[in-house]
Tab-separated table of C-alpha atoms in Angstrom:
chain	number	residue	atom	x	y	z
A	1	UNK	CA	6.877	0.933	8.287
A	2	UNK	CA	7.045	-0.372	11.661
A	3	UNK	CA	6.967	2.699	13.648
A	4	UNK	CA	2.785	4.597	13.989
A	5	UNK	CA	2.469	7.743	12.797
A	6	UNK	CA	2.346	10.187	15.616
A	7	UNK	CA	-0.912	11.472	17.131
A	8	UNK	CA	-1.191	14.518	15.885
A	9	UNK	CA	-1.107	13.138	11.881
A	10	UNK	CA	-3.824	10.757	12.853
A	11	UNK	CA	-5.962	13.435	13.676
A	12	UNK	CA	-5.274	15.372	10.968
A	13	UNK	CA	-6.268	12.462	8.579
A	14	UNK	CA	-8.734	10.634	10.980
A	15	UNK	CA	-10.359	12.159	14.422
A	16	UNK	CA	-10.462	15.546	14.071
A	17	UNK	CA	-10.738	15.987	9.950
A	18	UNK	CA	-14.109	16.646	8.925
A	19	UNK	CA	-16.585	16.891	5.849
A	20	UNK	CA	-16.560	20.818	4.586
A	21	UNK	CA	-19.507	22.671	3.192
A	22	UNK	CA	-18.013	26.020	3.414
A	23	UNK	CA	-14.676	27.344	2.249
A	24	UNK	CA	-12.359	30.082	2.779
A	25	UNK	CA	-11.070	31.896	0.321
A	26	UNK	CA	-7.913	30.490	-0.941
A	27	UNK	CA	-6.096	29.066	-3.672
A	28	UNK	CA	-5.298	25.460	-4.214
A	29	UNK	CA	-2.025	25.002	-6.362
A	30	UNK	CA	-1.748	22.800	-9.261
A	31	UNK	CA	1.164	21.641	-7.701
A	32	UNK	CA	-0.861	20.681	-4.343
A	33	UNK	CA	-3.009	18.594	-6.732
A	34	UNK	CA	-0.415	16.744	-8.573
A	35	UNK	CA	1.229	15.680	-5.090
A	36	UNK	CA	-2.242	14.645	-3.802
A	37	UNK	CA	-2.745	12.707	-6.756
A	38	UNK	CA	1.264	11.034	-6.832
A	39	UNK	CA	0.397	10.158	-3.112
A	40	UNK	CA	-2.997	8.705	-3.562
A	41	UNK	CA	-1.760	6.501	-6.734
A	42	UNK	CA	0.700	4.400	-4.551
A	43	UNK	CA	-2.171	3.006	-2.397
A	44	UNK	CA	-3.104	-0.768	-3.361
A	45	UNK	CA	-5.760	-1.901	-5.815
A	46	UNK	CA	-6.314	-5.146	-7.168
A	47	UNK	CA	-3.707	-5.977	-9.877
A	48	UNK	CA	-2.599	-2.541	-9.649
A	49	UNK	CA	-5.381	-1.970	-11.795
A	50	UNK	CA	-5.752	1.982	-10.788
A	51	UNK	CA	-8.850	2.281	-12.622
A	52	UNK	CA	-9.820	6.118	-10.949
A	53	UNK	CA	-9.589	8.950	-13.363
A	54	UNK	CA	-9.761	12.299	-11.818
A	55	UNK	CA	-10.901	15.712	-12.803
A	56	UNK	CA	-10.140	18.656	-11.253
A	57	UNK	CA	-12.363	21.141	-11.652
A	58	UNK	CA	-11.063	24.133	-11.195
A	59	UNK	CA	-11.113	27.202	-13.584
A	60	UNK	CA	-14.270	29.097	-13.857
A	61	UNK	CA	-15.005	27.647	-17.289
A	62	UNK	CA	-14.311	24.127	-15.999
A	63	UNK	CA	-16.834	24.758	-13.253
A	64	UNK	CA	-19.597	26.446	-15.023
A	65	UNK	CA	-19.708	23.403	-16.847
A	66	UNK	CA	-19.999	21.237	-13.927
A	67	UNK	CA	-22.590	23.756	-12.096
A	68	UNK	CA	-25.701	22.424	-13.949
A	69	UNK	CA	-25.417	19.138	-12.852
A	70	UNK	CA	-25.294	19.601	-9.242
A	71	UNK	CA	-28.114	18.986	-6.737
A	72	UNK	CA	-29.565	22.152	-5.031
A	73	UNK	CA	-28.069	20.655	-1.743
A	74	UNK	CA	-24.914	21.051	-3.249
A	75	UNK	CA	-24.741	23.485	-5.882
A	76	UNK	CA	-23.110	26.173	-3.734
A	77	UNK	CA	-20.657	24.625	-1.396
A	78	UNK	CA	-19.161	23.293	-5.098
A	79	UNK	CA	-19.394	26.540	-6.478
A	80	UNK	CA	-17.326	28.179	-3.681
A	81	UNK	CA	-14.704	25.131	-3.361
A	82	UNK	CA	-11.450	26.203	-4.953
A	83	UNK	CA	-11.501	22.763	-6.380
A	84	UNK	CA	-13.945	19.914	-6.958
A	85	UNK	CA	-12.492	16.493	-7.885
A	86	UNK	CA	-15.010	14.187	-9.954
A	87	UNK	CA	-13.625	11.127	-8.728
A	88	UNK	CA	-14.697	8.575	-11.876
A	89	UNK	CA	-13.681	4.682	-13.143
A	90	UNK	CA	-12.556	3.734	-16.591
A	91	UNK	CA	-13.940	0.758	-17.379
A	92	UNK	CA	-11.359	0.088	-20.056
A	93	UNK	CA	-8.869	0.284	-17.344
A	94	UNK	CA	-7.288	-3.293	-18.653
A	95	UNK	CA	-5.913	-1.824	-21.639
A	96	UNK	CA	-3.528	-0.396	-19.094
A	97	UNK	CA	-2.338	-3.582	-17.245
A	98	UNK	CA	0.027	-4.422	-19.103
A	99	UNK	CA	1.966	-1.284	-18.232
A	100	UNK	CA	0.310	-1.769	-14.365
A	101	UNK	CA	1.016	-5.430	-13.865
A	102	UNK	CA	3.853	-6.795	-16.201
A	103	UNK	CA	4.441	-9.817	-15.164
A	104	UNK	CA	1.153	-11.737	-16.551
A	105	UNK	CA	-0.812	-11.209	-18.402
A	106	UNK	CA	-3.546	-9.594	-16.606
A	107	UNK	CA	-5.546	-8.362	-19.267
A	108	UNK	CA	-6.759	-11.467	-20.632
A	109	UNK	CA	-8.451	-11.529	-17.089
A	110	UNK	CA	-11.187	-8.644	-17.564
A	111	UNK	CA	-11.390	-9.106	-21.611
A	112	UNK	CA	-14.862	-10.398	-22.561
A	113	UNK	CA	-15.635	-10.298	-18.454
A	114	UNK	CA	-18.072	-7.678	-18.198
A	115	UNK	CA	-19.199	-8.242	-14.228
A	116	UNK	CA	-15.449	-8.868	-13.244
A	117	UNK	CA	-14.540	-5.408	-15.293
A	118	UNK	CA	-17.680	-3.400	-13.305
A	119	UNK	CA	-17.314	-4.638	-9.852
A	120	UNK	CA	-12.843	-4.535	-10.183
A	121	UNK	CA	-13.044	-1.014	-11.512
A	122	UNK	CA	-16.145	0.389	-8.944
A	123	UNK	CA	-14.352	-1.488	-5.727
A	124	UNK	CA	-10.711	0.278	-6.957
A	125	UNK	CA	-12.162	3.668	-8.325
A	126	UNK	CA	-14.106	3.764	-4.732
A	127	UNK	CA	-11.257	2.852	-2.403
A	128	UNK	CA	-8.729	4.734	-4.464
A	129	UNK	CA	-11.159	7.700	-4.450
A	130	UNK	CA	-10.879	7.142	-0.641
A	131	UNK	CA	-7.153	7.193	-1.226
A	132	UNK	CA	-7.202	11.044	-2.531
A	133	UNK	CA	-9.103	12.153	0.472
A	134	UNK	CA	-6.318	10.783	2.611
A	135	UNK	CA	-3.634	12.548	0.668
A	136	UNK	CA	-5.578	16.086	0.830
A	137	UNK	CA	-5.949	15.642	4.488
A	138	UNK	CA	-2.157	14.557	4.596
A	139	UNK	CA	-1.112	17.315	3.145
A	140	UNK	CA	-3.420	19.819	5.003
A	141	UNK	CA	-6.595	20.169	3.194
A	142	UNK	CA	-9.810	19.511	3.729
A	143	UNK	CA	-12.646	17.576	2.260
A	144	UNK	CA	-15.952	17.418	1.203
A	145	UNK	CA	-17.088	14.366	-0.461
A	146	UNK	CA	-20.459	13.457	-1.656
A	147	UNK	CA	-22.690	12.417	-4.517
A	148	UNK	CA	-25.702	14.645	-5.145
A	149	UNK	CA	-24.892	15.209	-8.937
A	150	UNK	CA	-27.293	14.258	-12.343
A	151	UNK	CA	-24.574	11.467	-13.499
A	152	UNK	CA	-25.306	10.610	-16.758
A	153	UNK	CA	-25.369	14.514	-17.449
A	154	UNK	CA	-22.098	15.013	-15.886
A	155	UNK	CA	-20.615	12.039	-17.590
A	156	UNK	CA	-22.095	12.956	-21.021
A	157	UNK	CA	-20.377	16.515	-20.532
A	158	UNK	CA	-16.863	15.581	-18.738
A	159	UNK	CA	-16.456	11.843	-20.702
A	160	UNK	CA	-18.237	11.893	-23.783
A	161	UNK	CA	-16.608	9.055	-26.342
A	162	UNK	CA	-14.969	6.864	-23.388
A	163	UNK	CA	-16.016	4.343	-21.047
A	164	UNK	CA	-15.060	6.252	-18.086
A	165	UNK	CA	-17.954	7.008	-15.329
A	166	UNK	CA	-18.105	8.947	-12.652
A	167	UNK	CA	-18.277	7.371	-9.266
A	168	UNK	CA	-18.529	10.339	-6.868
A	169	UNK	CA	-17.550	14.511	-6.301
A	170	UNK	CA	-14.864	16.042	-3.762
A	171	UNK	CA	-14.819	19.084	-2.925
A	172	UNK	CA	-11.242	20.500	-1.887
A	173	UNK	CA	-9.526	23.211	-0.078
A	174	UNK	CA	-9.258	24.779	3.083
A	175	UNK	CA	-12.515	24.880	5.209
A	176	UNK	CA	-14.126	27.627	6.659
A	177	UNK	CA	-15.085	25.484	10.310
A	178	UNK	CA	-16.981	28.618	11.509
A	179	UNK	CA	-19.525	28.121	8.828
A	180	UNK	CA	-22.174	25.042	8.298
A	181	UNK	CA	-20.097	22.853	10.500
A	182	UNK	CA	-22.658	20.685	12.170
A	183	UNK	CA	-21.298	19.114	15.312
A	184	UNK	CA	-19.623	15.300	14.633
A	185	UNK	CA	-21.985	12.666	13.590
A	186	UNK	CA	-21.484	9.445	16.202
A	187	UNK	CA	-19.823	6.645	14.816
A	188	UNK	CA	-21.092	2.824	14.817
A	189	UNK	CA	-18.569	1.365	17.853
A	190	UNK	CA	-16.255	-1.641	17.320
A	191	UNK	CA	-18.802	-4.105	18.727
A	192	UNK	CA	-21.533	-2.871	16.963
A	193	UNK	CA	-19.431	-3.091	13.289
A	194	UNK	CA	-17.002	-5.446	13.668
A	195	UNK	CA	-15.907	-9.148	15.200
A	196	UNK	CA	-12.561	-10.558	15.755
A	197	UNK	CA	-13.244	-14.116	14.385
């Protein structure tokens, strides 16, 4: 892992990916989502805890579920997306350790440890969440994340009988850049976020 990856990936991932409200129209594989998902699951989190569940939303019956609780900022961008991830954290994601991290016992950890259980699996579910949207770009789609939703409605409907939450919605396929592409937002520079201590 020595050598950077060349220019061209890092803008495919980084400088010149952006946020998608509008979609062309074509299909996005099961097969694209499994890899995006196998690629994304390799990233670190803490005690290999991998506390994101994913949904991917997308057959018509799957999304006409989702469509009511959507804000009106967002309702149709979703509704054209070939697929919407709802990005969530199970916050039983301990029972799993001892498959995720064998060699202690890392469940005895979180047991009984509600704040340590919500702030591990909201910090993982988030970065690993960040993690997918890597792996779409990687593999040449594009991304449109964002959180306008009625959560405790979606959650009710998608995770009913589990203590898995959603954490935020991605909208994925290929995007249509000649519509509702808003030139780039500026970015905060180096000395303005950041100190080398």
């Amino acid at each position: 892992m020595s050598a950077p990856l060349p220019d061209a990936s890092l803008d495919q991932i980084f400088l010149t990916a952006r946020t998608f409200n509008a979609w062309q129209d074509k299909e996005v594989t099961d097969e694209q989502l499994r890899r995006i998902y196998d690629l994304a699951k390799m990233a670190p989190t803490s005690a290999n805890a991998s506390p994101m569940r994913v949904r991917f939303i997308k057959s018509k019956d799957a999304k006409e579920r989702l469509k009511p609780f959507l804000s009106e900022g967002n309702l149709e961008k979703t509704m054209a997306a070939p697929v919407t991830a709802i990005v969530a954290t199970d916050f039983a994601f301990y029972e799993k350790l001892p498959k995720l991290f064998p060699h202690a016992d890392a469940r005895s950890w979180f047991v009984g440890n509600d704040p340590l259980v919500q702030a591990t699996g909201f910090r993982n579910s988030s970065l690993q969440g960040a993690y997918l949207i890597l792996a779409a770009r990687a593999l040449g789609l594009d991304c449109g994340p964002m959180s306008g939703y009625d959560q405790p409605g979606l959650d009710a409907e998608f995770f009913a009988g589990t203590q898995i939450r959603s954490n935020f919605l991605i909208n994925l396929g290929y995007g249509d850049a000649g519509r509702g592409l808003h030139p780039r937002n500026p970015r905060l520079d180096f000395d303005e976020a950041a100190a080398i201590l």
